[in-house]
Amino acid sequence: MRAWWCGIALGVVWLQQQAELPGWRGACLLVSLACAALAVAILGLRRRAEIQCDEHGARDAVAHWTLRRWRSFAGWCAVCCVAWCTGFGYAAWRADARLAASLPLAWEGRDIDVTGSIKGLPARDDNGSRFLFDVESVEAREAGPAPSVPVIFPRVIQLAWIADEAPPPLQPGERWRLRVRLKRPHGNANFGLRDAEAALLARNVRATGYVSAAAQAVRLRPDARGVGVTVDRWRAALRARIDAVLSSAPHRGIVVALAIGAQDEISAADWQLMRATGTSHLVAISGLHIGFAAGIAAWLAGAFWRRSGWIGRNWPLWLPAQIVAVTGGALFAALHAALAGFNVPVQRALWMASVVALAYVSGRNVPRSAVLAWALGLVVLIDPWAVVSAGFWLSFCAVAAILFATSGRSRVWDREQHMDEVDGGGAGGVLAASSRASGLRRSLGLSRLLRLSRLLRLSRLLPSLPFSRLRIAAARRIRAFGERLYGAAHVQLAVTLALAPLTVYWFAQIPLIGPLANAFAIPWVSVLVTPSVLAGVVLPAPLDAYAWRIAHALLEVMIAGLQRLSGPRWVLWWLPQPNGWTLAAAAAGVLWCLAPRGWPLRWAAPLTWLPLVVPAPSGPPHGSFRLTALDVGQGTSVLVETAHHALLFDAGPGPESTHAGERVVVPYLRAHGVNALDTLIISHADSDHSGGAPAVLDAIEVRQLVAALAPANALWTNARQRGADTWPCAAGQRWQWDGVEFAMLWPDPGPLQGKPNAHCCVLRVSTLPLAVASELGGAVRSGAESAGVDGTGDTDSSVRSAPISASNTAPTNAPTGASTNAPTGAPNSAPNSAPTAGLNPQPHATPLAALLTADIEAPSERVLLSRDREMLRAQVLVVPHHGSKTSSTEPFLDSIDPLIALFQVGYRNRFHHPSAGVLARYSARHIELGRSDSDGAVRVLVDPYFAAREATHAPDAALTVERYRDTQRRYWMDR
């Protein structure tokens, strides 16, 4: 069954990586493959049994043994293939059924009346409430074209209730009639970040929106009923009780999370601290908590059953106490899992506990690996989309690492201790434990004379026998405690090593202080905090208040200890997100390192981690640059990378909108190895450009801030407090990095005038016409590799910034009067004009440029046209003002003459950007378009030396365009 369940899980994982679901041809091919593999499996395993029966009559036993092994191997491989086909087909069937219910395109943005009930726990914040709504009936308010096919309206939608007045308190199971506006599931799509649309699909959310007419909301009776609704009401009641007891407590959210699994009330400070120390898994009800709670429940049930004689019953005579204990533990685990919301780690622990309980009751001995395999199979069968979440991989890999690291580690008993146990604790045992010589004589064989002399010495030691027993008992306790401590340290090391590659992949970090912090926090939470929280859950008022206050006091002690550990910056090791090959090499190193003693070359296992912990620089070649227009919704954030430097142009929206700076920009920089920004440019004060800057300054080292902001703007002070140089952006500023020139074209030096759009920073990034790449070194990379993507579609590790040196800090070619406003330029790693040996550089390579225009409008465009039209010419254009009708005038477009235009707009944004007329202007000029709402993040590699690197017959220069929703496409996108 282990091979079967693992094969099914692999098939499910493979399906979730597909760009589209298989059609009828794919289904036929899958069935044919499964039938052929099934035939091979039956033949191979059946012939194996026949060979086993006839082995004694065979002349050549070795040949028959070899044949049997090969047929057995082929049979089990065929079984895995059948399981893989089964898992792939099952996941495809489930996906097709779930995607069948979707919001029609014509219904997006329209008023719709929906009737239904609230599902799950509503999340509350200062802006209102967010909740899932189980739809019973729907009525479109506006007339529209009749659909050509029957519409299956989504069963579950996600709504936000934001009103001028606080929305009414919402409870699970309440039925409402609401007027809403919906859109199809859509999330920010960026390289290396989590797929929000996959998370919505896993929750069966097929539309999102908001309550458009709060005053017309109608409460309906009766409320919804069902087991799930009842459990959700219990959870809501528990949260209300905890909120009443710990209303102003700083760590109330952690208590709520440990009680019912709802994490929306955990403060940002607590999240940041626990992520920095690697203890964030403790605030979620995980398998550790489920197992601990089940163990306590099993012990209590068994103890009560054994003592039933105290109340005049002899229940153990009818049913053994062990079976009652195991069954009670499994049932309590199921109840606790229901209160926790059945997340993936909880499901894994619940199914493992259920399999163990069933095996124990039925009298079967099931291997630990088989228990884990059953849990794996049940999880992916119930929820095939669990494999796209981090919790699935972290939970199962942690348990697998523990089982692998502890397998085959038999307990070696000391000869002395063994003889003590054989002697039953008598006087001979005392002598054996206290005297090595006597133990040695016993191990070699004792004559009668030696036995007689030992008895004589024993008679003299009898008065001190009680003290000897105490001393031996204490030694045994100390030895047992040391063994347990060593075992716990070994398990913690195994889990840390096993999860480190996955932590880098999912979170781009390794908490170096994590093992020490977890060694303190795990027993503290498991032994002290969690029992206190569970005691508050089961105790009635007012006793529950005492338990929760004790739990909060214990959390305060733990948080204080973690704060002491997390002080230095080096406790978090930030690493770029690894690609598939790097992750596979690190996984092989983990297995190699955790292998039993005697495994060859275990000392060499850490070498496989070198690609993970010492990634190669992935910046563009010298003399070229890479521009990434991030998908931040309705806002702007563009990352420009050269060979050794990074510049961020705007930081996207902030807390006043979508928190894109914290949710998108910072994680993207971390995942691509940009741990320091040489320059952060904030084009103007609009929140969709500057709102994410505080999050960037808090998380990333920024060496200089260049901005068009008023002197009183808080960003100036924020940047200076973090050691960044600050400069107002002004036309005439120039600097060079790695054979790439940066020039500021707007605004004019001096005080800012007019509205923010009138004085936006306009930056031109261009390659140098005579620059010769100093770091070519004969390296040949394909267009996909140059864009940072390997052949499997996984993102490569990205740029690493180099420190600033004082050798090249002055701006070049800056006009008089502008040099005082010029930003500090970071040096090139080598002179721009240094040729590369071994390659035939092209000194006349076509210079290429990109123009970043922020939110300038027609008046600013006319001023720029009146100055130097050659400076406007660029092959890549970040469209002005998101494509609004007040910008992108025809003379301006004709002067730039771009080949690629990038629109950074939000999906169905309220400004209706880009304007249809502006879009028509770009289309009429046959400009290749990239839109963040339909393409996700767009990455452009600008390489003027493409021919020198790729082939002599290639064009002189190349613009490599990569769209996230093309290269990383999954079947649920745009569905």
mmCIF file of N, CA and C in Angstrom, residues 592-658:
data_model
loop_
_atom_site.group_PDB
_atom_site.id
_atom_site.type_symbol
_atom_site.label_atom_id
_atom_site.label_comp_id
_atom_site.label_asym_id
_atom_site.label_seq_id
_atom_site.Cartn_x
_atom_site.Cartn_y
_atom_site.Cartn_z
ATOM 1 N N TRP A 592 21.101 11.740 2.613
ATOM 2 C CA TRP A 592 22.466 11.241 2.795
ATOM 3 C C TRP A 592 22.947 11.519 4.216
ATOM 4 N N CYS A 593 22.655 12.715 4.701
ATOM 5 C CA CYS A 593 23.139 13.112 6.024
ATOM 6 C C CYS A 593 22.417 12.365 7.141
ATOM 7 N N LEU A 594 21.107 12.086 6.955
ATOM 8 C CA LEU A 594 20.327 11.427 7.994
ATOM 9 C C LEU A 594 20.374 9.915 7.909
ATOM 10 N N ALA A 595 21.135 9.383 6.956
ATOM 11 C CA ALA A 595 21.242 7.930 6.815
ATOM 12 C C ALA A 595 21.877 7.323 8.067
ATOM 13 N N PRO A 596 21.635 6.036 8.328
ATOM 14 C CA PRO A 596 22.202 5.411 9.528
ATOM 15 C C PRO A 596 23.728 5.417 9.506
ATOM 16 N N ARG A 597 24.290 5.196 10.660
ATOM 17 C CA ARG A 597 25.749 5.126 10.771
ATOM 18 C C ARG A 597 26.288 4.003 9.906
ATOM 19 N N GLY A 598 27.417 4.285 9.320
ATOM 20 C CA GLY A 598 28.009 3.327 8.416
ATOM 21 C C GLY A 598 27.735 3.627 6.960
ATOM 22 N N TRP A 599 26.835 4.558 6.710
ATOM 23 C CA TRP A 599 26.579 4.942 5.320
ATOM 24 C C TRP A 599 27.816 5.611 4.753
ATOM 25 N N PRO A 600 28.255 5.241 3.558
ATOM 26 C CA PRO A 600 29.539 5.760 3.054
ATOM 27 C C PRO A 600 29.494 7.267 2.788
ATOM 28 N N LEU A 601 30.592 7.926 3.125
ATOM 29 C CA LEU A 601 30.821 9.340 2.806
ATOM 30 C C LEU A 601 29.720 10.252 3.345
ATOM 31 N N ARG A 602 29.272 9.979 4.572
ATOM 32 C CA ARG A 602 28.258 10.879 5.143
ATOM 33 C C ARG A 602 28.821 12.274 5.353
ATOM 34 N N TRP A 603 30.106 12.386 5.547
ATOM 35 C CA TRP A 603 30.710 13.702 5.764
ATOM 36 C C TRP A 603 30.598 14.582 4.521
ATOM 37 N N ALA A 604 30.412 13.968 3.346
ATOM 38 C CA ALA A 604 30.325 14.744 2.110
ATOM 39 C C ALA A 604 28.907 15.216 1.808
ATOM 40 N N ALA A 605 27.930 14.832 2.636
ATOM 41 C CA ALA A 605 26.547 15.220 2.365
ATOM 42 C C ALA A 605 26.352 16.732 2.290
ATOM 43 N N PRO A 606 26.994 17.529 3.167
ATOM 44 C CA PRO A 606 26.790 18.987 3.072
ATOM 45 C C PRO A 606 27.221 19.593 1.747
ATOM 46 N N LEU A 607 28.047 18.912 0.972
ATOM 47 C CA LEU A 607 28.472 19.476 -0.315
ATOM 48 C C LEU A 607 27.294 19.634 -1.270
ATOM 49 N N THR A 608 26.282 18.785 -1.115
ATOM 50 C CA THR A 608 25.118 18.902 -1.996
ATOM 51 C C THR A 608 24.295 20.141 -1.700
ATOM 52 N N TRP A 609 24.559 20.792 -0.574
ATOM 53 C CA TRP A 609 23.823 21.999 -0.208
ATOM 54 C C TRP A 609 24.462 23.266 -0.771
ATOM 55 N N LEU A 610 25.631 23.131 -1.356
ATOM 56 C CA LEU A 610 26.326 24.337 -1.831
ATOM 57 C C LEU A 610 25.499 25.141 -2.832
ATOM 58 N N PRO A 611 24.834 24.519 -3.827
ATOM 59 C CA PRO A 611 24.013 25.353 -4.724
ATOM 60 C C PRO A 611 22.888 26.081 -4.008
ATOM 61 N N LEU A 612 22.434 25.545 -2.868
ATOM 62 C CA LEU A 612 21.349 26.185 -2.128
ATOM 63 C C LEU A 612 21.845 27.356 -1.293
ATOM 64 N N VAL A 613 22.927 27.154 -0.551
ATOM 65 C CA VAL A 613 23.385 28.176 0.393
ATOM 66 C C VAL A 613 24.396 29.135 -0.221
ATOM 67 N N VAL A 614 25.009 28.756 -1.333
ATOM 68 C CA VAL A 614 25.946 29.655 -2.015
ATOM 69 C C VAL A 614 25.499 29.737 -3.478
ATOM 70 N N PRO A 615 24.370 30.385 -3.739
ATOM 71 C CA PRO A 615 23.862 30.410 -5.117
ATOM 72 C C PRO A 615 24.741 31.257 -6.020
ATOM 73 N N ALA A 616 24.796 30.870 -7.269
ATOM 74 C CA ALA A 616 25.557 31.646 -8.246
ATOM 75 C C ALA A 616 24.816 32.935 -8.558
ATOM 76 N N PRO A 617 25.531 34.032 -8.796
ATOM 77 C CA PRO A 617 24.866 35.283 -9.175
ATOM 78 C C PRO A 617 24.052 35.079 -10.453
ATOM 79 N N SER A 618 22.832 35.547 -10.431
ATOM 80 C CA SER A 618 21.943 35.333 -11.568
ATOM 81 C C SER A 618 21.563 36.640 -12.250
ATOM 82 N N GLY A 619 22.344 37.671 -12.025
ATOM 83 C CA GLY A 619 22.063 38.927 -12.697
ATOM 84 C C GLY A 619 22.295 38.831 -14.191
ATOM 85 N N PRO A 620 21.823 39.796 -14.928
ATOM 86 C CA PRO A 620 22.040 39.789 -16.383
ATOM 87 C C PRO A 620 23.507 39.994 -16.710
ATOM 88 N N PRO A 621 23.923 39.707 -17.934
ATOM 89 C CA PRO A 621 25.333 39.896 -18.302
ATOM 90 C C PRO A 621 25.741 41.366 -18.215
ATOM 91 N N HIS A 622 27.040 41.570 -18.085
ATOM 92 C CA HIS A 622 27.576 42.923 -18.034
ATOM 93 C C HIS A 622 27.227 43.665 -19.327
ATOM 94 N N GLY A 623 26.777 44.889 -19.161
ATOM 95 C CA GLY A 623 26.396 45.690 -20.310
ATOM 96 C C GLY A 623 24.943 45.560 -20.697
ATOM 97 N N SER A 624 24.163 44.722 -19.987
ATOM 98 C CA SER A 624 22.742 44.570 -20.241
ATOM 99 C C SER A 624 21.993 44.760 -18.933
ATOM 100 N N PHE A 625 20.680 44.804 -19.001
ATOM 101 C CA PHE A 625 19.888 44.942 -17.784
ATOM 102 C C PHE A 625 18.584 44.179 -17.946
ATOM 103 N N ARG A 626 17.977 43.861 -16.788
ATOM 104 C CA ARG A 626 16.715 43.137 -16.746
ATOM 105 C C ARG A 626 15.693 44.006 -16.031
ATOM 106 N N LEU A 627 14.547 44.179 -16.652
ATOM 107 C CA LEU A 627 13.472 45.015 -16.116
ATOM 108 C C LEU A 627 12.274 44.127 -15.825
ATOM 109 N N THR A 628 11.770 44.189 -14.591
ATOM 110 C CA THR A 628 10.618 43.383 -14.186
ATOM 111 C C THR A 628 9.515 44.306 -13.703
ATOM 112 N N ALA A 629 8.411 44.323 -14.434
ATOM 113 C CA ALA A 629 7.226 45.081 -14.024
ATOM 114 C C ALA A 629 6.366 44.153 -13.173
ATOM 115 N N LEU A 630 6.339 44.401 -11.860
ATOM 116 C CA LEU A 630 5.645 43.513 -10.937
ATOM 117 C C LEU A 630 4.136 43.689 -11.061
ATOM 118 N N ASP A 631 3.429 42.632 -10.750
ATOM 119 C CA ASP A 631 1.974 42.689 -10.692
ATOM 120 C C ASP A 631 1.578 43.054 -9.266
ATOM 121 N N VAL A 632 1.341 44.353 -9.043
ATOM 122 C CA VAL A 632 0.952 44.855 -7.723
ATOM 123 C C VAL A 632 -0.485 45.359 -7.733
ATOM 124 N N GLY A 633 -1.257 44.965 -8.723
ATOM 125 C CA GLY A 633 -2.604 45.499 -8.839
ATOM 126 C C GLY A 633 -2.573 46.873 -9.484
ATOM 127 N N GLN A 634 -3.436 47.770 -8.997
ATOM 128 C CA GLN A 634 -3.486 49.131 -9.531
ATOM 129 C C GLN A 634 -2.383 49.945 -8.869
ATOM 130 N N GLY A 635 -1.210 49.925 -9.455
ATOM 131 C CA GLY A 635 -0.051 50.631 -8.911
ATOM 132 C C GLY A 635 1.169 50.324 -9.740
ATOM 133 N N THR A 636 2.294 50.842 -9.309
ATOM 134 C CA THR A 636 3.531 50.680 -10.072
ATOM 135 C C THR A 636 4.653 50.217 -9.158
ATOM 136 N N SER A 637 5.400 49.254 -9.628
ATOM 137 C CA SER A 637 6.648 48.839 -8.995
ATOM 138 C C SER A 637 7.459 48.100 -10.045
ATOM 139 N N VAL A 638 8.630 48.630 -10.365
ATOM 140 C CA VAL A 638 9.483 48.085 -11.415
ATOM 141 C C VAL A 638 10.871 47.861 -10.838
ATOM 142 N N LEU A 639 11.392 46.664 -11.007
ATOM 143 C CA LEU A 639 12.747 46.340 -10.566
ATOM 144 C C LEU A 639 13.669 46.317 -11.770
ATOM 145 N N VAL A 640 14.767 47.078 -11.690
ATOM 146 C CA VAL A 640 15.775 47.112 -12.744
ATOM 147 C C VAL A 640 17.060 46.532 -12.164
ATOM 148 N N GLU A 641 17.581 45.483 -12.822
ATOM 149 C CA GLU A 641 18.777 44.795 -12.348
ATOM 150 C C GLU A 641 19.862 44.861 -13.408
ATOM 151 N N THR A 642 21.061 45.190 -12.965
ATOM 152 C CA THR A 642 22.244 45.051 -13.805
ATOM 153 C C THR A 642 23.055 43.880 -13.274
ATOM 154 N N ALA A 643 24.272 43.740 -13.749
ATOM 155 C CA ALA A 643 25.063 42.564 -13.364
ATOM 156 C C ALA A 643 25.255 42.467 -11.857
ATOM 157 N N HIS A 644 25.443 43.623 -11.167
ATOM 158 C CA HIS A 644 25.747 43.588 -9.741
ATOM 159 C C HIS A 644 24.953 44.603 -8.943
ATOM 160 N N HIS A 645 23.933 45.206 -9.514
ATOM 161 C CA HIS A 645 23.195 46.257 -8.823
ATOM 162 C C HIS A 645 21.699 46.084 -9.045
ATOM 163 N N ALA A 646 20.924 46.713 -8.173
ATOM 164 C CA ALA A 646 19.464 46.636 -8.259
ATOM 165 C C ALA A 646 18.863 47.989 -7.926
ATOM 166 N N LEU A 647 17.867 48.369 -8.694
ATOM 167 C CA LEU A 647 17.143 49.628 -8.503
ATOM 168 C C LEU A 647 15.653 49.313 -8.519
ATOM 169 N N LEU A 648 14.913 49.847 -7.549
ATOM 170 C CA LEU A 648 13.463 49.676 -7.502
ATOM 171 C C LEU A 648 12.800 51.017 -7.790
ATOM 172 N N PHE A 649 11.997 51.046 -8.830
ATOM 173 C CA PHE A 649 11.274 52.252 -9.224
ATOM 174 C C PHE A 649 9.838 52.115 -8.729
ATOM 175 N N ASP A 650 9.522 52.820 -7.654
ATOM 176 C CA ASP A 650 8.232 52.785 -6.969
ATOM 177 C C ASP A 650 8.042 51.456 -6.243
ATOM 178 N N ALA A 651 7.128 51.491 -5.259
ATOM 179 C CA ALA A 651 6.970 50.344 -4.359
ATOM 180 C C ALA A 651 5.545 49.846 -4.261
ATOM 181 N N GLY A 652 4.661 50.291 -5.147
ATOM 182 C CA GLY A 652 3.297 49.774 -5.162
ATOM 183 C C GLY A 652 2.438 50.322 -4.045
ATOM 184 N N PRO A 653 1.166 49.896 -3.995
ATOM 185 C CA PRO A 653 0.239 50.368 -2.955
ATOM 186 C C PRO A 653 0.647 49.876 -1.571
ATOM 187 N N GLY A 654 0.132 50.575 -0.562
ATOM 188 C CA GLY A 654 0.450 50.245 0.817
ATOM 189 C C GLY A 654 -0.761 49.804 1.613
ATOM 190 N N PRO A 655 -0.735 50.015 2.944
ATOM 191 C CA PRO A 655 -1.835 49.547 3.800
ATOM 192 C C PRO A 655 -3.173 50.189 3.481
ATOM 193 N N GLU A 656 -3.159 51.369 2.892
ATOM 194 C CA GLU A 656 -4.423 52.017 2.571
ATOM 195 C C GLU A 656 -5.165 51.321 1.440
ATOM 196 N N SER A 657 -4.505 50.377 0.749
ATOM 197 C CA SER A 657 -5.141 49.697 -0.381
ATOM 198 C C SER A 657 -4.959 48.189 -0.259
ATOM 199 N N THR A 658 -3.981 47.641 -0.915
ATOM 200 C CA THR A 658 -3.832 46.186 -0.996
ATOM 201 C C THR A 658 -2.597 45.647 -0.277
#
